[in-house]
Amino acid sequence: MANLASTPAAPSLPQPSAVLRLLKPVTWFPPMWAFACGAISSGLSLTDRWGLVLAGMALSGPLVCGTSQAVNDWFDRHVDAINEPNRPIPSGRIPGRWGLYIAIIWTAVSLAVALALGPVVFWAAVFGMAMAWGYSAPPFRFKGNGWWGNAAVGLCYEGLPWFTGAAVLLAAVPGWPIVILALLYSLGAHGIMTLNDFKAIEGDTQMGVRSLPVQLGVQGAARTASAVMALPQVVVIALLFMWGRPFFAAAVVVLLVVQLVMMRRFLADPIRRALWYSGFGVPLYVSGMMVSAFALRGLGA
């Protein structure tokens, strides 16, 4: 009798390691950091509220951000099959429609956790989920245009988690100083998102994705991204001085000056140095967020 070679059957359920990769833990840090900024800016002690803080950070990172990653990979699965076939969905490690099911399940879990944290947090999470789905899914698909897509990501990665962190501890809508700084740092994050687009100019052009480097050209997009990152920080500095926080304002000034020096080097060769600036300049930006968060404590915000 001839030996028949058997081929392994395709998995009917997703591999746990593939699910974790789909949710992309490396992307969870920015919203979790912003949530921590919001919690600190509330002015309340965190010592007796660690349960709320941990639940809120889980909501901002693994849940809401993780959902956005699953949604994005599902709706990009056809393009990824060509450009990145080793990703969990095109590789088959997440078979069938499980990518969509995971996105839906994670959306429901996120909203359930948000509801447990209070009505203000719940509605903030509803907004975040709407942005996550609208970014990737038709008919909106904000990611197709660099202005809208980067704005949605910046808001959901920085401003919304900051707002949520304060709302969780305050059990109420945060005051205007918190909201204003959260929005300003969200605006600056628009420029940070543009840094990611320089590595994909050729592919975006072919696929019809109108990123800022595609729309404005390399130098135009680099100058725009740098201005969008810097100008909100200038406003933050002015506000901190106005609110009687000169030492915190001075610290943000120092961080901004170092960023400006690094931006000059980035502008000399944006394509080659976008990743370099992301690795060394962006940490200074988010450090300014934390400095600003501590500045808000005691303002009665």
Short mmCIF file of C-alpha atoms in Angstrom, two decimals:
data_model
loop_
_atom_site.label_atom_id
_atom_site.label_comp_id
_atom_site.label_asym_id
_atom_site.label_seq_id
_atom_site.Cartn_x
_atom_site.Cartn_y
_atom_site.Cartn_z
CA MET A 1 0.00 0.00 0.00
CA ALA A 2 1.26 3.42 -0.84
CA ASN A 3 1.71 5.86 1.97
CA LEU A 4 -0.48 8.85 1.45
CA ALA A 5 1.02 12.15 2.59
CA SER A 6 -1.45 13.98 4.75
CA THR A 7 -1.61 17.73 4.94
CA PRO A 8 -2.47 19.33 8.27
CA ALA A 9 -5.98 20.68 8.41
CA ALA A 10 -6.36 24.42 8.64
CA PRO A 11 -7.10 25.52 12.22
CA SER A 12 -10.75 26.22 12.97
CA LEU A 13 -9.94 28.45 15.94
CA PRO A 14 -7.37 31.23 16.19
CA GLN A 15 -4.08 30.53 17.89
CA PRO A 16 -3.73 32.42 21.22
CA SER A 17 -0.35 33.79 20.18
CA ALA A 18 -1.89 35.04 16.95
CA VAL A 19 -4.70 36.78 18.85
CA LEU A 20 -2.15 38.53 21.04
CA ARG A 21 -0.21 39.64 17.98
CA LEU A 22 -3.46 40.85 16.37
CA LEU A 23 -4.09 43.10 19.40
CA LYS A 24 -0.51 44.47 19.11
CA PRO A 25 0.63 45.05 22.72
CA VAL A 26 3.40 47.39 21.51
CA THR A 27 0.71 49.96 20.59
CA TRP A 28 -0.90 49.98 24.04
CA PHE A 29 1.71 52.18 25.72
CA PRO A 30 0.66 55.62 24.34
CA PRO A 31 -2.98 55.48 25.49
CA MET A 32 -2.00 53.92 28.81
CA TRP A 33 0.54 56.70 29.36
CA ALA A 34 -2.09 59.30 28.46
CA PHE A 35 -4.53 57.66 30.87
CA ALA A 36 -1.92 57.90 33.63
CA CYS A 37 -1.48 61.59 32.77
CA GLY A 38 -5.22 62.09 33.12
CA ALA A 39 -5.37 60.27 36.43
CA ILE A 40 -2.52 62.39 37.80
CA SER A 41 -4.02 65.62 36.48
CA SER A 42 -7.22 64.95 38.43
CA GLY A 43 -5.37 66.02 41.57
CA LEU A 44 -6.67 63.06 43.56
CA SER A 45 -4.48 60.58 45.39
CA LEU A 46 -3.91 57.35 43.51
CA THR A 47 -2.90 55.40 46.61
CA ASP A 48 -6.39 54.24 47.50
CA ARG A 49 -7.62 54.04 43.92
CA TRP A 50 -5.24 51.57 42.31
CA GLY A 51 -8.10 49.29 41.31
CA LEU A 52 -9.72 52.08 39.30
CA VAL A 53 -6.40 53.11 37.79
CA LEU A 54 -5.50 49.58 36.70
CA ALA A 55 -8.98 48.99 35.27
CA GLY A 56 -8.80 52.27 33.38
CA MET A 57 -5.36 51.52 31.98
CA ALA A 58 -6.59 48.11 30.83
CA LEU A 59 -9.53 49.83 29.16
CA SER A 60 -7.29 52.35 27.37
CA GLY A 61 -4.61 49.91 26.26
CA PRO A 62 -5.47 46.22 25.85
CA LEU A 63 -9.18 46.83 25.30
CA VAL A 64 -9.90 50.01 23.32
CA CYS A 65 -6.51 50.23 21.61
CA GLY A 66 -6.45 46.46 21.10
CA THR A 67 -9.88 46.66 19.48
CA SER A 68 -8.69 49.35 17.08
CA GLN A 69 -5.79 47.12 16.02
CA ALA A 70 -8.06 44.13 15.40
CA VAL A 71 -10.49 46.26 13.40
CA ASN A 72 -7.67 47.72 11.34
CA ASP A 73 -6.15 44.32 10.53
CA TRP A 74 -9.51 42.87 9.53
CA PHE A 75 -10.34 45.63 7.06
CA ASP A 76 -6.75 45.69 5.74
CA ARG A 77 -6.52 41.91 5.34
CA HIS A 78 -6.51 41.97 1.53
CA VAL A 79 -3.69 44.51 1.35
CA ASP A 80 -1.77 42.70 4.10
CA ALA A 81 -2.06 39.47 2.11
CA ILE A 82 0.14 41.16 -0.50
CA ASN A 83 2.42 43.37 1.62
CA GLU A 84 2.63 41.49 4.95
CA PRO A 85 1.40 37.92 4.43
CA ASN A 86 2.83 36.78 7.77
CA ARG A 87 0.32 38.82 9.75
CA PRO A 88 -2.17 36.75 11.78
CA ILE A 89 -5.16 37.08 9.43
CA PRO A 90 -3.59 36.63 5.97
CA SER A 91 -1.31 33.87 7.30
CA GLY A 92 -4.35 31.84 8.38
CA ARG A 93 -3.38 31.69 12.05
CA ILE A 94 -6.60 33.59 12.64
CA PRO A 95 -8.88 31.68 10.25
CA GLY A 96 -12.15 32.53 8.56
CA ARG A 97 -13.97 35.52 9.96
CA TRP A 98 -12.43 35.23 13.40
CA GLY A 99 -10.61 38.53 12.92
CA LEU A 100 -13.97 40.27 12.67
CA TYR A 101 -15.43 38.26 15.55
CA ILE A 102 -12.50 39.21 17.81
CA ALA A 103 -12.97 42.89 16.93
CA ILE A 104 -16.68 42.69 17.80
CA ILE A 105 -16.12 40.72 21.02
CA TRP A 106 -13.36 43.10 22.14
CA THR A 107 -15.63 46.07 21.41
CA ALA A 108 -18.34 44.59 23.64
CA VAL A 109 -15.87 43.79 26.44
CA SER A 110 -14.43 47.31 26.24
CA LEU A 111 -17.85 48.92 26.55
CA ALA A 112 -18.81 46.63 29.44
CA VAL A 113 -15.67 47.60 31.37
CA ALA A 114 -16.24 51.27 30.56
CA LEU A 115 -19.82 51.08 31.82
CA ALA A 116 -18.58 49.59 35.10
CA LEU A 117 -16.29 52.63 35.49
CA GLY A 118 -19.15 55.12 35.20
CA PRO A 119 -21.34 56.88 32.64
CA VAL A 120 -18.78 59.52 31.65
CA VAL A 121 -16.18 56.84 30.95
CA PHE A 122 -18.75 54.76 29.07
CA TRP A 123 -19.65 57.55 26.66
CA ALA A 124 -15.98 58.37 26.18
CA ALA A 125 -15.42 54.71 25.28
CA VAL A 126 -18.38 54.78 22.88
CA PHE A 127 -16.75 57.72 21.11
CA GLY A 128 -13.41 55.91 21.06
CA MET A 129 -14.99 52.78 19.58
CA ALA A 130 -16.72 54.86 16.92
CA MET A 131 -13.37 56.39 15.97
CA ALA A 132 -11.67 52.97 15.97
CA TRP A 133 -14.20 51.49 13.58
CA GLY A 134 -14.51 54.66 11.50
CA TYR A 135 -10.74 54.82 11.04
CA SER A 136 -10.57 51.47 9.27
CA ALA A 137 -14.06 50.45 8.16
CA PRO A 138 -16.00 51.69 5.16
CA PRO A 139 -17.80 53.88 4.37
CA PHE A 140 -15.81 56.33 6.52
CA ARG A 141 -12.31 54.80 6.53
CA PHE A 142 -10.61 57.91 7.91
CA LYS A 143 -7.18 56.36 7.34
CA GLY A 144 -7.56 57.03 3.63
CA ASN A 145 -6.83 60.71 4.26
CA GLY A 146 -3.90 61.81 6.41
CA TRP A 147 -5.72 64.83 7.83
CA TRP A 148 -8.70 62.88 9.14
CA GLY A 149 -6.98 59.62 9.95
CA ASN A 150 -4.12 61.13 11.94
CA ALA A 151 -6.56 63.36 13.80
CA ALA A 152 -8.66 60.36 14.80
CA VAL A 153 -5.63 58.41 16.01
CA GLY A 154 -4.14 61.36 17.86
CA LEU A 155 -7.42 62.01 19.65
CA CYS A 156 -7.91 58.36 20.61
CA TYR A 157 -4.29 57.74 21.61
CA GLU A 158 -3.73 60.90 23.67
CA GLY A 159 -6.72 63.14 24.34
CA LEU A 160 -9.44 60.58 25.00
CA PRO A 161 -7.37 58.43 27.40
CA TRP A 162 -6.25 61.58 29.25
CA PHE A 163 -9.88 62.68 29.59
CA THR A 164 -10.85 59.16 30.67
CA GLY A 165 -8.10 58.94 33.28
CA ALA A 166 -9.33 62.10 34.95
CA ALA A 167 -12.98 61.08 34.61
CA VAL A 168 -12.38 57.69 36.24
CA LEU A 169 -10.94 59.26 39.38
CA LEU A 170 -13.26 62.26 39.52
CA ALA A 171 -16.37 60.22 38.63
CA ALA A 172 -17.42 63.30 36.66
CA VAL A 173 -16.59 65.33 33.58
CA PRO A 174 -13.12 66.86 34.16
CA GLY A 175 -12.68 70.62 34.34
CA TRP A 176 -11.66 72.79 31.40
CA PRO A 177 -7.90 72.92 32.15
CA ILE A 178 -7.76 69.12 31.82
CA VAL A 179 -9.89 69.08 28.68
CA ILE A 180 -7.88 71.86 27.03
CA LEU A 181 -4.50 70.21 27.66
CA ALA A 182 -5.84 66.84 26.53
CA LEU A 183 -7.01 68.41 23.26
CA LEU A 184 -3.74 70.26 22.74
CA TYR A 185 -1.65 67.14 23.16
CA SER A 186 -4.06 65.29 20.85
CA LEU A 187 -3.44 67.94 18.21
CA GLY A 188 0.31 67.54 18.61
CA ALA A 189 -0.06 63.78 18.25
CA HIS A 190 -1.40 64.40 14.74
CA GLY A 191 2.17 65.29 13.78
CA ILE A 192 3.51 62.20 15.53
CA MET A 193 1.19 60.04 13.44
CA THR A 194 2.53 61.66 10.27
CA LEU A 195 6.01 60.38 11.13
CA ASN A 196 4.74 56.85 10.52
CA ASP A 197 3.68 57.72 6.97
CA PHE A 198 7.13 58.49 5.56
CA LYS A 199 8.06 54.82 5.35
CA ALA A 200 5.02 53.97 3.20
CA ILE A 201 4.91 56.75 0.60
CA GLU A 202 5.31 54.44 -2.40
CA GLY A 203 2.71 51.95 -1.19
CA ASP A 204 0.27 54.67 -0.15
CA THR A 205 0.58 56.28 -3.56
CA GLN A 206 -0.15 52.98 -5.31
CA MET A 207 -3.09 52.16 -3.02
CA GLY A 208 -4.63 55.63 -3.20
CA VAL A 209 -4.04 56.42 0.47
CA ARG A 210 -3.75 60.19 0.76
CA SER A 211 -1.27 60.45 3.62
CA LEU A 212 0.28 63.85 4.23
CA PRO A 213 3.57 62.91 2.53
CA VAL A 214 1.52 61.93 -0.52
CA GLN A 215 -0.58 65.10 -0.43
CA LEU A 216 2.07 67.64 0.56
CA GLY A 217 5.28 66.02 -0.59
CA VAL A 218 8.09 64.89 1.69
CA GLN A 219 9.30 68.33 2.77
CA GLY A 220 5.81 69.80 3.06
CA ALA A 221 4.64 66.94 5.25
CA ALA A 222 7.79 67.07 7.39
CA ARG A 223 7.41 70.79 8.03
CA THR A 224 3.70 70.38 8.75
CA ALA A 225 4.30 67.50 11.16
CA SER A 226 7.00 69.46 13.00
CA ALA A 227 4.80 72.55 13.32
CA VAL A 228 1.81 70.51 14.46
CA MET A 229 3.93 68.85 17.15
CA ALA A 230 5.54 72.08 18.36
CA LEU A 231 2.77 74.70 18.33
CA PRO A 232 0.41 72.97 20.79
CA GLN A 233 3.32 72.70 23.23
CA VAL A 234 3.88 76.46 22.91
CA VAL A 235 0.23 77.00 23.88
CA VAL A 236 0.61 74.56 26.80
CA ILE A 237 3.62 76.53 28.04
CA ALA A 238 1.69 79.81 27.84
CA LEU A 239 -1.25 78.28 29.72
CA LEU A 240 0.96 76.89 32.47
CA PHE A 241 2.52 80.31 33.00
CA MET A 242 -0.94 81.86 33.03
CA TRP A 243 -2.17 79.32 35.57
CA GLY A 244 0.71 80.10 37.92
CA ARG A 245 2.85 77.02 37.19
CA PRO A 246 6.13 78.65 36.03
CA PHE A 247 8.48 75.82 37.01
CA PHE A 248 6.39 73.24 35.16
CA ALA A 249 6.17 75.59 32.19
CA ALA A 250 9.97 75.99 32.22
CA ALA A 251 10.39 72.21 32.20
CA VAL A 252 8.17 71.92 29.12
CA VAL A 253 10.18 74.74 27.50
CA VAL A 254 13.40 72.74 27.95
CA LEU A 255 11.78 69.62 26.49
CA LEU A 256 10.45 71.61 23.53
CA VAL A 257 13.80 73.28 22.82
CA VAL A 258 15.49 69.87 22.60
CA GLN A 259 12.72 68.70 20.27
CA LEU A 260 13.23 71.74 18.03
CA VAL A 261 16.93 70.97 17.73
CA MET A 262 16.09 67.39 16.78
CA MET A 263 13.42 68.59 14.32
CA ARG A 264 16.07 70.49 12.36
CA ARG A 265 17.96 67.25 11.85
CA PHE A 266 14.75 65.43 10.94
CA LEU A 267 13.82 68.09 8.36
CA ALA A 268 17.18 67.65 6.62
CA ASP A 269 16.23 64.08 5.62
CA PRO A 270 12.63 63.22 6.64
CA ILE A 271 12.42 59.79 5.02
CA ARG A 272 15.59 58.46 6.63
CA ARG A 273 15.11 60.21 9.98
CA ALA A 274 11.38 59.88 10.66
CA LEU A 275 11.96 56.65 12.59
CA TRP A 276 14.91 58.24 14.41
CA TYR A 277 12.76 61.17 15.49
CA SER A 278 9.97 58.83 16.58
CA GLY A 279 12.42 56.98 18.78
CA PHE A 280 14.14 59.98 20.37
CA GLY A 281 11.93 63.05 19.90
CA VAL A 282 8.53 61.61 20.72
CA PRO A 283 9.60 60.49 24.24
CA LEU A 284 10.37 64.15 24.98
CA TYR A 285 6.88 65.08 23.80
CA VAL A 286 5.16 62.54 26.06
CA SER A 287 7.44 63.56 28.94
CA GLY A 288 6.00 67.04 28.54
CA MET A 289 2.54 65.52 28.84
CA MET A 290 3.40 64.06 32.23
CA VAL A 291 4.99 67.32 33.42
CA SER A 292 1.81 69.14 32.39
CA ALA A 293 -0.33 66.58 34.17
CA PHE A 294 1.52 67.18 37.45
CA ALA A 295 1.15 70.93 36.87
CA LEU A 296 -2.63 70.58 36.89
CA ARG A 297 -2.70 69.03 40.35
CA GLY A 298 -3.96 71.53 42.86
CA LEU A 299 -5.59 73.76 40.25
CA GLY A 300 -9.02 72.52 41.20
CA ALA A 301 -9.36 71.18 37.65
#
